[in-house]
Short mmCIF file of C-alpha atoms in Angstrom, two decimals:
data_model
loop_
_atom_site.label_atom_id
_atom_site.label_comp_id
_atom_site.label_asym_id
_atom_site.label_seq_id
_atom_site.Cartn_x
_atom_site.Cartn_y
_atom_site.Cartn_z
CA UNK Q 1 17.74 64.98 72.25
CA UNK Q 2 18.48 61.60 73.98
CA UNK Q 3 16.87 60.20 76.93
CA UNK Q 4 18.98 61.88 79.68
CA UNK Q 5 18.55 65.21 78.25
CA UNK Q 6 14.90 65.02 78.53
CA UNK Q 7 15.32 63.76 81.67
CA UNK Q 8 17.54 67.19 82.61
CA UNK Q 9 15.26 69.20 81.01
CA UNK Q 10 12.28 68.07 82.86
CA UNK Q 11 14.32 68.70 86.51
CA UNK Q 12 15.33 72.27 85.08
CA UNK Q 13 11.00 72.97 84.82
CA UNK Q 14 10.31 71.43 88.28
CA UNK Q 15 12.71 73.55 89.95
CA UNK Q 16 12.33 76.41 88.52
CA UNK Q 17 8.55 75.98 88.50
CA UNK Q 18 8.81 76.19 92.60
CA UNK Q 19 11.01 79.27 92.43
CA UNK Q 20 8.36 81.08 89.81
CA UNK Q 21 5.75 80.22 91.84
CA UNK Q 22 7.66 81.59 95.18
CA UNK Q 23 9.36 84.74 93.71
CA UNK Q 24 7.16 85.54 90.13
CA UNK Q 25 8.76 85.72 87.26
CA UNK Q 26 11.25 89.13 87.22
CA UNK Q 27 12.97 87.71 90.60
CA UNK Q 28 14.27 84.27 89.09
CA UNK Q 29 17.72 84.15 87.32
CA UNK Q 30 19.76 82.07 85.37
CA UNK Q 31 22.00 81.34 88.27
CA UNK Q 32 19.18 80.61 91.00
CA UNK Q 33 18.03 77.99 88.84
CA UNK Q 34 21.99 76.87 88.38
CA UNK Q 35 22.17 76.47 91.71
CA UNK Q 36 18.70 74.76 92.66
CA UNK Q 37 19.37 72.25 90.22
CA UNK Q 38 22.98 71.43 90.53
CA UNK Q 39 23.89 72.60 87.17
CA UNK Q 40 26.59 74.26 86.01
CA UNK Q 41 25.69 77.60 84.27
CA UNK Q 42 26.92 75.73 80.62
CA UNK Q 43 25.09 72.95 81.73
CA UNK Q 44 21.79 75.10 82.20
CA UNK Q 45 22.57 76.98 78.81
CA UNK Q 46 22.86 73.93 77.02
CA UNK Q 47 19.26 73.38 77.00
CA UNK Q 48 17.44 76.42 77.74
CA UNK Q 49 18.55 79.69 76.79
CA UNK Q 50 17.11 82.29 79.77
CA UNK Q 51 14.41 82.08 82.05
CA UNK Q 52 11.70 83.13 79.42
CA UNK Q 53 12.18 79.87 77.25
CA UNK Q 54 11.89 77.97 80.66
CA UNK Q 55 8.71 79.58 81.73
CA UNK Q 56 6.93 79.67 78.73
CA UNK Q 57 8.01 75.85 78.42
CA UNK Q 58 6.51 75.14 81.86
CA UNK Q 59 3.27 77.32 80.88
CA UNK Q 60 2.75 75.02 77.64
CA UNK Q 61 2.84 71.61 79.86
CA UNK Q 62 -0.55 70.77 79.25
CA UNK Q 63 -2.85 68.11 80.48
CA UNK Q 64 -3.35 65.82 77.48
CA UNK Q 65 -6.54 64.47 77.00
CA UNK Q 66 -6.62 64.18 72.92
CA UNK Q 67 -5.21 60.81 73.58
CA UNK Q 68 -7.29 59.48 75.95
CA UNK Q 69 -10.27 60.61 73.88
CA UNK Q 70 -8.74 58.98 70.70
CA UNK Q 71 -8.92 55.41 73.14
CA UNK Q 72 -12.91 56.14 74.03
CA UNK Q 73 -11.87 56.29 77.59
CA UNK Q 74 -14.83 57.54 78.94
CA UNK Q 75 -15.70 61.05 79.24
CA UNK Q 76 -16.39 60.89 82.87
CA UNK Q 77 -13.26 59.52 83.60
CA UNK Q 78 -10.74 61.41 81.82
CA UNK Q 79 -12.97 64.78 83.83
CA UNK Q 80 -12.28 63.18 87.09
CA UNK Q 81 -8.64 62.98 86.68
CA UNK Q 82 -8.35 66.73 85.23
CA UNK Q 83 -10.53 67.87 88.36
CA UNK Q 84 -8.25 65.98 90.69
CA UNK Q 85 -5.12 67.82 89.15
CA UNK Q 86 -7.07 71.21 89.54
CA UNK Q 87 -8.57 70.43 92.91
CA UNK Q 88 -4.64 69.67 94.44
CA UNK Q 89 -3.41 72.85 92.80
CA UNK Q 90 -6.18 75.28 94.18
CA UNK Q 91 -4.54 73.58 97.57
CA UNK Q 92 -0.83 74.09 97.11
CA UNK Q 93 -0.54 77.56 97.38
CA UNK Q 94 3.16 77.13 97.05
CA UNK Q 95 2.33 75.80 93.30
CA UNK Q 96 0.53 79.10 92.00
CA UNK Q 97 2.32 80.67 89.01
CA UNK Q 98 -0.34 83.15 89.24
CA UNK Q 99 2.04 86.55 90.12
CA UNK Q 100 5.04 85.50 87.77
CA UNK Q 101 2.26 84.83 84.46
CA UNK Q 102 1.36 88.06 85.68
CA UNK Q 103 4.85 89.58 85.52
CA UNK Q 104 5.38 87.73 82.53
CA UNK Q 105 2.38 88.73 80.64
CA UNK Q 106 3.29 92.55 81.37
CA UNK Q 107 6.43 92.08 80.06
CA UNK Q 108 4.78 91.82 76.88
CA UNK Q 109 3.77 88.59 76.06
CA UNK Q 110 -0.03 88.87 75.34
CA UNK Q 111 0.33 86.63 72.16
CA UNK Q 112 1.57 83.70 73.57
CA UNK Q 113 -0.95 83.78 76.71
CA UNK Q 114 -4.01 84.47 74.03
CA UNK Q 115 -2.60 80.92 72.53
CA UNK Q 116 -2.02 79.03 75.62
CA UNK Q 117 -5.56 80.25 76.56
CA UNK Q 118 -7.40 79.07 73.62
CA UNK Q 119 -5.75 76.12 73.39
CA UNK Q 120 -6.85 75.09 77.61
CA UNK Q 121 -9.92 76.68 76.38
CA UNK Q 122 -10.13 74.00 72.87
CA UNK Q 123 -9.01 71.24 75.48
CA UNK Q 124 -12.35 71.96 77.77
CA UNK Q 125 -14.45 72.21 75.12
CA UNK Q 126 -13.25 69.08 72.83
CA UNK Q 127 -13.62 67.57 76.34
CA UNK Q 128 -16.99 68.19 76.64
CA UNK Q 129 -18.21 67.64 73.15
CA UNK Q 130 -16.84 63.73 74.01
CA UNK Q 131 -19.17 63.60 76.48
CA UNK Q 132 -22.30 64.90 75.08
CA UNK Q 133 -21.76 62.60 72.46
CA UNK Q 134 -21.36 59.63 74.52
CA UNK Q 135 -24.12 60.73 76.80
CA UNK Q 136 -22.30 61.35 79.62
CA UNK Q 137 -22.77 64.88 80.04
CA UNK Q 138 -25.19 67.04 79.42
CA UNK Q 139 -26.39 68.89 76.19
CA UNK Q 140 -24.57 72.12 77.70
CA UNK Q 141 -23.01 75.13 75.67
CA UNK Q 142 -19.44 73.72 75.32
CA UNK Q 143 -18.23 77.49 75.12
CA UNK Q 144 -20.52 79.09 78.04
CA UNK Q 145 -19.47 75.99 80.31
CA UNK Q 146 -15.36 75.69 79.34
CA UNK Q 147 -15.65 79.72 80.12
CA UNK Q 148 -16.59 79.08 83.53
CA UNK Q 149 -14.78 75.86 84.23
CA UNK Q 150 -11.34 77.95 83.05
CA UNK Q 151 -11.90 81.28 84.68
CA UNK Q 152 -13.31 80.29 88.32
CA UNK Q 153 -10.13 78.05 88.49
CA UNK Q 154 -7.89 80.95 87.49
CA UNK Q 155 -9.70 83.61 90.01
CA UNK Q 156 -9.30 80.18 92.69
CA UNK Q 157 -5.65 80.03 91.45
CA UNK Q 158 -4.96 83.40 92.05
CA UNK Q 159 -6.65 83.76 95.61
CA UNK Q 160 -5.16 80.49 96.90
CA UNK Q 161 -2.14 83.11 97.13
CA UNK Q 162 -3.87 85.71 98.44
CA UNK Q 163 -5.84 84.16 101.41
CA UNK Q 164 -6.03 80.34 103.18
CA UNK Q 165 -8.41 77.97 101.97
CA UNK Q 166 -10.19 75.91 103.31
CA UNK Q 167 -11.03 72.56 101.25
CA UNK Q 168 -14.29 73.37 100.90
CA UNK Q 169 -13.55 75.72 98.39
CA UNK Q 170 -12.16 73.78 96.10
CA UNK Q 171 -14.84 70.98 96.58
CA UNK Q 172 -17.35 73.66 95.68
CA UNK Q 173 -15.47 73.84 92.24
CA UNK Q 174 -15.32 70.45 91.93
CA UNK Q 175 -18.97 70.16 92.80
CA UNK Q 176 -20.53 72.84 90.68
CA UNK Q 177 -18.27 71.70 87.18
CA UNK Q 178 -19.74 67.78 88.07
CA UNK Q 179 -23.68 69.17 88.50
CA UNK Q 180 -23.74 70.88 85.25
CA UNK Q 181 -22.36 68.64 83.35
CA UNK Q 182 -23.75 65.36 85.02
CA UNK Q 183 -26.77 67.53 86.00
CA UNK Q 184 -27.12 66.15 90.06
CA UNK Q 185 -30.08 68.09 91.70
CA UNK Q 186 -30.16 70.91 93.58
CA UNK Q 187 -27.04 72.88 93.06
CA UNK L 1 -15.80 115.53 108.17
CA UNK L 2 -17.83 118.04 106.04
CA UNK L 3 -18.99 117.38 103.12
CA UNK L 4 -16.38 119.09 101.06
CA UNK L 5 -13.73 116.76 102.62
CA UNK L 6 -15.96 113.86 101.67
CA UNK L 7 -15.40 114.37 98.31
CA UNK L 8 -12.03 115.31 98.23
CA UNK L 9 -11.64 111.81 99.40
CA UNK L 10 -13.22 110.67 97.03
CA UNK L 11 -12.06 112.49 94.23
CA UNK L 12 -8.12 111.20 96.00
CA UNK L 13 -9.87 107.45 95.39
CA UNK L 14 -10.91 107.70 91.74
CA UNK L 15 -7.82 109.23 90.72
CA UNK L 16 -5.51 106.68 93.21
CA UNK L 17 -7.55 103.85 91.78
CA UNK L 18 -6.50 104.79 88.13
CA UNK L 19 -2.70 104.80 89.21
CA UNK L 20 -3.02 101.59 91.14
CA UNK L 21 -4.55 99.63 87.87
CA UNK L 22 -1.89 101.18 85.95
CA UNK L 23 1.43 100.65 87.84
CA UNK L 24 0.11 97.91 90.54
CA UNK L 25 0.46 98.74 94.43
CA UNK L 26 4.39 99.82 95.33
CA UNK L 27 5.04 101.90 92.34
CA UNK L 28 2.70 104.73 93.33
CA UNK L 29 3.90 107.11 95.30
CA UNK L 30 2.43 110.24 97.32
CA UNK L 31 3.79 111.82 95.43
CA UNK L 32 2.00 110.46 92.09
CA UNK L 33 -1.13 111.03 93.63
CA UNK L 34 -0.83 114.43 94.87
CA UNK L 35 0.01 115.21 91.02
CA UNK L 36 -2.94 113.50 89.61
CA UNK L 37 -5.54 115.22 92.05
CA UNK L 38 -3.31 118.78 92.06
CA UNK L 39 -3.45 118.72 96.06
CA UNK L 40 -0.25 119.99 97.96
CA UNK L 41 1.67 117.21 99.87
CA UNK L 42 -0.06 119.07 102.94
CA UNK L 43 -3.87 118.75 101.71
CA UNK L 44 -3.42 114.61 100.78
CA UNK L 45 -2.18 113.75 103.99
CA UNK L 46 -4.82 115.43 105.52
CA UNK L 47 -6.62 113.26 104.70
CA UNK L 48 -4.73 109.96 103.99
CA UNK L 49 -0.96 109.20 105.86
CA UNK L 50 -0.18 106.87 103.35
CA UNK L 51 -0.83 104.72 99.93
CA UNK L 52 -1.87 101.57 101.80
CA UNK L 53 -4.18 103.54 103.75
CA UNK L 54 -5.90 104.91 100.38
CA UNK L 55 -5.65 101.41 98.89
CA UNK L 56 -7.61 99.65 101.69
CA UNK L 57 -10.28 101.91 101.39
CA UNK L 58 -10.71 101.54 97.39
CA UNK L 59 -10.52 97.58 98.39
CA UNK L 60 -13.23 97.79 101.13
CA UNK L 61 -15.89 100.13 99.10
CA UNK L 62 -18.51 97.88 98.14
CA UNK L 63 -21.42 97.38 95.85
CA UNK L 64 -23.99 98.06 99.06
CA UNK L 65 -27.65 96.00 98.55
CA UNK L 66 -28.47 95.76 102.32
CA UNK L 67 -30.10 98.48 101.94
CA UNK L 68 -32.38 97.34 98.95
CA UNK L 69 -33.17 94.07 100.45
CA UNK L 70 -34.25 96.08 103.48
CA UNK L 71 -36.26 98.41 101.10
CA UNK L 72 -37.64 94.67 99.67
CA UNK L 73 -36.83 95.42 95.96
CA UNK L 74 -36.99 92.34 93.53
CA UNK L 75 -33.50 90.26 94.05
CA UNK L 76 -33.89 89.83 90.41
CA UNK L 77 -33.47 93.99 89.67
CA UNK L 78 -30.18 93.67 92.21
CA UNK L 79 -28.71 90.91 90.71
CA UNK L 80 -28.85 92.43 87.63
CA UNK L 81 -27.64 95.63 88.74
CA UNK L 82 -24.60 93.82 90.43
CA UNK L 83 -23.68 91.75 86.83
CA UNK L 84 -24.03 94.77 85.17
CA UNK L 85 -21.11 96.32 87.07
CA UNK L 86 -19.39 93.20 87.17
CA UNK L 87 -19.52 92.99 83.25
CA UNK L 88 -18.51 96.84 82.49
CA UNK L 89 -15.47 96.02 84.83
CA UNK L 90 -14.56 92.95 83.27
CA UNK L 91 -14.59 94.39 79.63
CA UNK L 92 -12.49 97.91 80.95
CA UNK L 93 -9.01 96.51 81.88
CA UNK L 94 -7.57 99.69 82.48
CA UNK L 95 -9.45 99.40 85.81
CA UNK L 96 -8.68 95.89 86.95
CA UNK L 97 -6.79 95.95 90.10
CA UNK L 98 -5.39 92.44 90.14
CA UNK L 99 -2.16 93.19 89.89
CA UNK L 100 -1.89 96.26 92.72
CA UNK L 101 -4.13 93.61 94.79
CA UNK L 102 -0.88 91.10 94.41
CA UNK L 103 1.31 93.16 95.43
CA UNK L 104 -0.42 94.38 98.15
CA UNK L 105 -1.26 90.92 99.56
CA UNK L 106 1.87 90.11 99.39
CA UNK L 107 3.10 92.07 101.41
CA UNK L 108 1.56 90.52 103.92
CA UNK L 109 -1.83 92.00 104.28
CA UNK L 110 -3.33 87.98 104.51
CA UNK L 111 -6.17 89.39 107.45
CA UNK L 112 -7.00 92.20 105.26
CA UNK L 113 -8.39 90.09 102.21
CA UNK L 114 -9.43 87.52 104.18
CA UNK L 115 -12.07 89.88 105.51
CA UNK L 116 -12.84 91.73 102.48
CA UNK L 117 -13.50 88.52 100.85
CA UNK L 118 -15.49 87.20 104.11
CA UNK L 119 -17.45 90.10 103.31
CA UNK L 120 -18.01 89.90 99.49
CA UNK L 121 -19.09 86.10 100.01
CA UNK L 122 -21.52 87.16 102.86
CA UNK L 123 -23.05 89.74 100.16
CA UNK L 124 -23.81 87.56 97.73
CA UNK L 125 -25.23 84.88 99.90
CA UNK L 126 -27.36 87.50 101.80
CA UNK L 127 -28.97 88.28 97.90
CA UNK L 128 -29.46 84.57 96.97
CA UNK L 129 -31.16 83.87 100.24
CA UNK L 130 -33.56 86.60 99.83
CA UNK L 131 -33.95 85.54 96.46
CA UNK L 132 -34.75 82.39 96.87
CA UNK L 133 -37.17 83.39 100.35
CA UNK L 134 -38.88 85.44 97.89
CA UNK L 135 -39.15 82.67 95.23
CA UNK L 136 -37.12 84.62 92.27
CA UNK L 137 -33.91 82.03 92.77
CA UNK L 138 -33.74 78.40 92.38
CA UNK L 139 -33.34 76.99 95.68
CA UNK L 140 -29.54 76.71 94.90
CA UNK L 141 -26.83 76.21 97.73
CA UNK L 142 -25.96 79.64 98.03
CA UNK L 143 -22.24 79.27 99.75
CA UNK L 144 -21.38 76.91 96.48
CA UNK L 145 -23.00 78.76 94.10
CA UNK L 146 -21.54 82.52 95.96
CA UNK L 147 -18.15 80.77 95.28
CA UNK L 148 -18.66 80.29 92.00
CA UNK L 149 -19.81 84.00 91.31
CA UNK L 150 -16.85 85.43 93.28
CA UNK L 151 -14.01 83.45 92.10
CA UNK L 152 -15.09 83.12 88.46
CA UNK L 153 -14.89 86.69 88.23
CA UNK L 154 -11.92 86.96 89.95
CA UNK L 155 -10.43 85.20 86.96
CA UNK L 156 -12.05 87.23 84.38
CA UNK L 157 -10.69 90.31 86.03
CA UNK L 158 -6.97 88.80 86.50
CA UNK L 159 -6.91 87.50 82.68
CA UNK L 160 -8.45 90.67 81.20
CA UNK L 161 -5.40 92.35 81.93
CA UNK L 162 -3.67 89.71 80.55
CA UNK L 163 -5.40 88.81 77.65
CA UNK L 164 -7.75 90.96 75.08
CA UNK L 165 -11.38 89.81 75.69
CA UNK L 166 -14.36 89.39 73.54
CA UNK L 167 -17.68 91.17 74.71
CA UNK L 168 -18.70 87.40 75.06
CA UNK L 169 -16.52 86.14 77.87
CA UNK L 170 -18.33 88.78 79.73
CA UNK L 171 -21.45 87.62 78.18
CA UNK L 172 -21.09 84.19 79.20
CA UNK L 173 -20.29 84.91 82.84
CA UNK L 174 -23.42 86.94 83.31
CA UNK L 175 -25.57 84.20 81.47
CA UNK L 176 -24.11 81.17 83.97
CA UNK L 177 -25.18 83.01 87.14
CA UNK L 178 -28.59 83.96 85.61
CA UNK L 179 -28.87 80.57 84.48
CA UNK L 180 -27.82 79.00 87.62
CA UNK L 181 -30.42 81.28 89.52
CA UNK L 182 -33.38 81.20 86.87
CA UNK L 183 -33.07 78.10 86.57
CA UNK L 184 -33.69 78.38 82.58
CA UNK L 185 -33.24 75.96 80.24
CA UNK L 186 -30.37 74.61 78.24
CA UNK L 187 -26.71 75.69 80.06
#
């Protein structure tokens, strides 16, 4: 696929990324997305063949780090830029995907969210191997500490929706990841 | 309310709760409920009008430990009391509510969990400060570190219905608050 239709492809996930994230996953059509993007339905069929394909597409966008690790950035660096991303999604309420995975994962899709997790999970803890090598980080259990980093944000993810936050509670998150792996004082 | 009606409530609870982590919130009906339990239409809303009134008071029955701090038992036998009921509820995912919770929130019941959660968070900080006052705790900063417990297992909760868990996700939850508290060795 050429240039453009990347390009098209990539404006088909960021719109229908906001309406999964406003109406779940069961709510959003073919059509809606048709007419938030401007596409015609062929258009939209051309590259994506129903709203599953879409979602799961969108759910797959990872963070890449293997790169960046592959360059010897430095371990504290590449963390900093993953806890930004995290830190402005626990904000944007409007961003949560949290009821439609939900709604998609009943639908009978356990498989492919056991992969996506182990792979965010294999991300984390490659992640933090780097940095124990390099010194940066603590000597922590890569497994007990990826765990924690993965699930908080998910139960922060999922109550952004639910109630308003205030900022401080996704600098705790931010705080508590960066003292046990840089191992501040006094948590 | 006599006794009797006490636990007819309660026996209305356990068996609403069961429907509610099966179908979520909207799906269950009176009508469902009177079934499961065998009351008449009559004897349920005796005691409940409605779903969302039965709901709310599953939501709002708490794991109570005023009581033992008053009594002055070890923080350490509470905590572990509370992590063991938070680990037999994240490994039985026939019981996880997240999904009923969603619905429910969304349907615009923002003051509602906003409170309960005011409450859980005011729980656990309560048992860390007496913990710490009595020199069992790590002098930890117990709104950061009650974040972390609440919201961590939040996620655990929402992806155990999506996912199927190992014994050790559970395992490693209740070994990073002990940790984190203890203060032992090695994370």
């Amino acid at each position: 696929m050429g240039n453009k239709g990347e390009k098209t492809k990539e404006t088909i996930r960021r719109q229908a990324y906001r309406l999964f994230a406003e109406k779940g996953f069961q709510a959003v059509t073919m059509t809606d997305i048709c007419e938030k993007t401007g596409l015609s339905r062929g258009g939209l069929y051309r590259y994506y063949s129903g709203t599953g394909q879409i979602f799961a597409e969108i759910l797959s966008e990872e963070y890449v780090i293997a790169d960046r690790i592959e360059r010897k950035e430095q371990a504290g660096a590449i963390l900093e830029d993953m806890l930004k991303a995290i830190k402005s999604e626990i904000m944007d309420k409007e961003l949560s995907l949290s009821l439609a995975i939900y709604e998609y994962a009943n639908l009978g899709n356990e498989d492919f969210f056991t992969n996506l997790n182990d792979k965010a999970r294999k991300r984390w803890i490659s992640l933090l191997e780097y940095g124990i090598e390099t010194g940066e980080f603590q000597a922590v259990d890569t497994e007990q500490i990826s765990d924690m980093i993965l699930y908080y944000y998910q139960g922060l993810r999922m109550w952004s929706r639910v109630i308003p936050f205030e900022e401080q509670v996704a600098e705790n998150y931010v705080r508590t990841v960066k003292q046990l792996l840089f191992g501040e004082e006094k948590l």
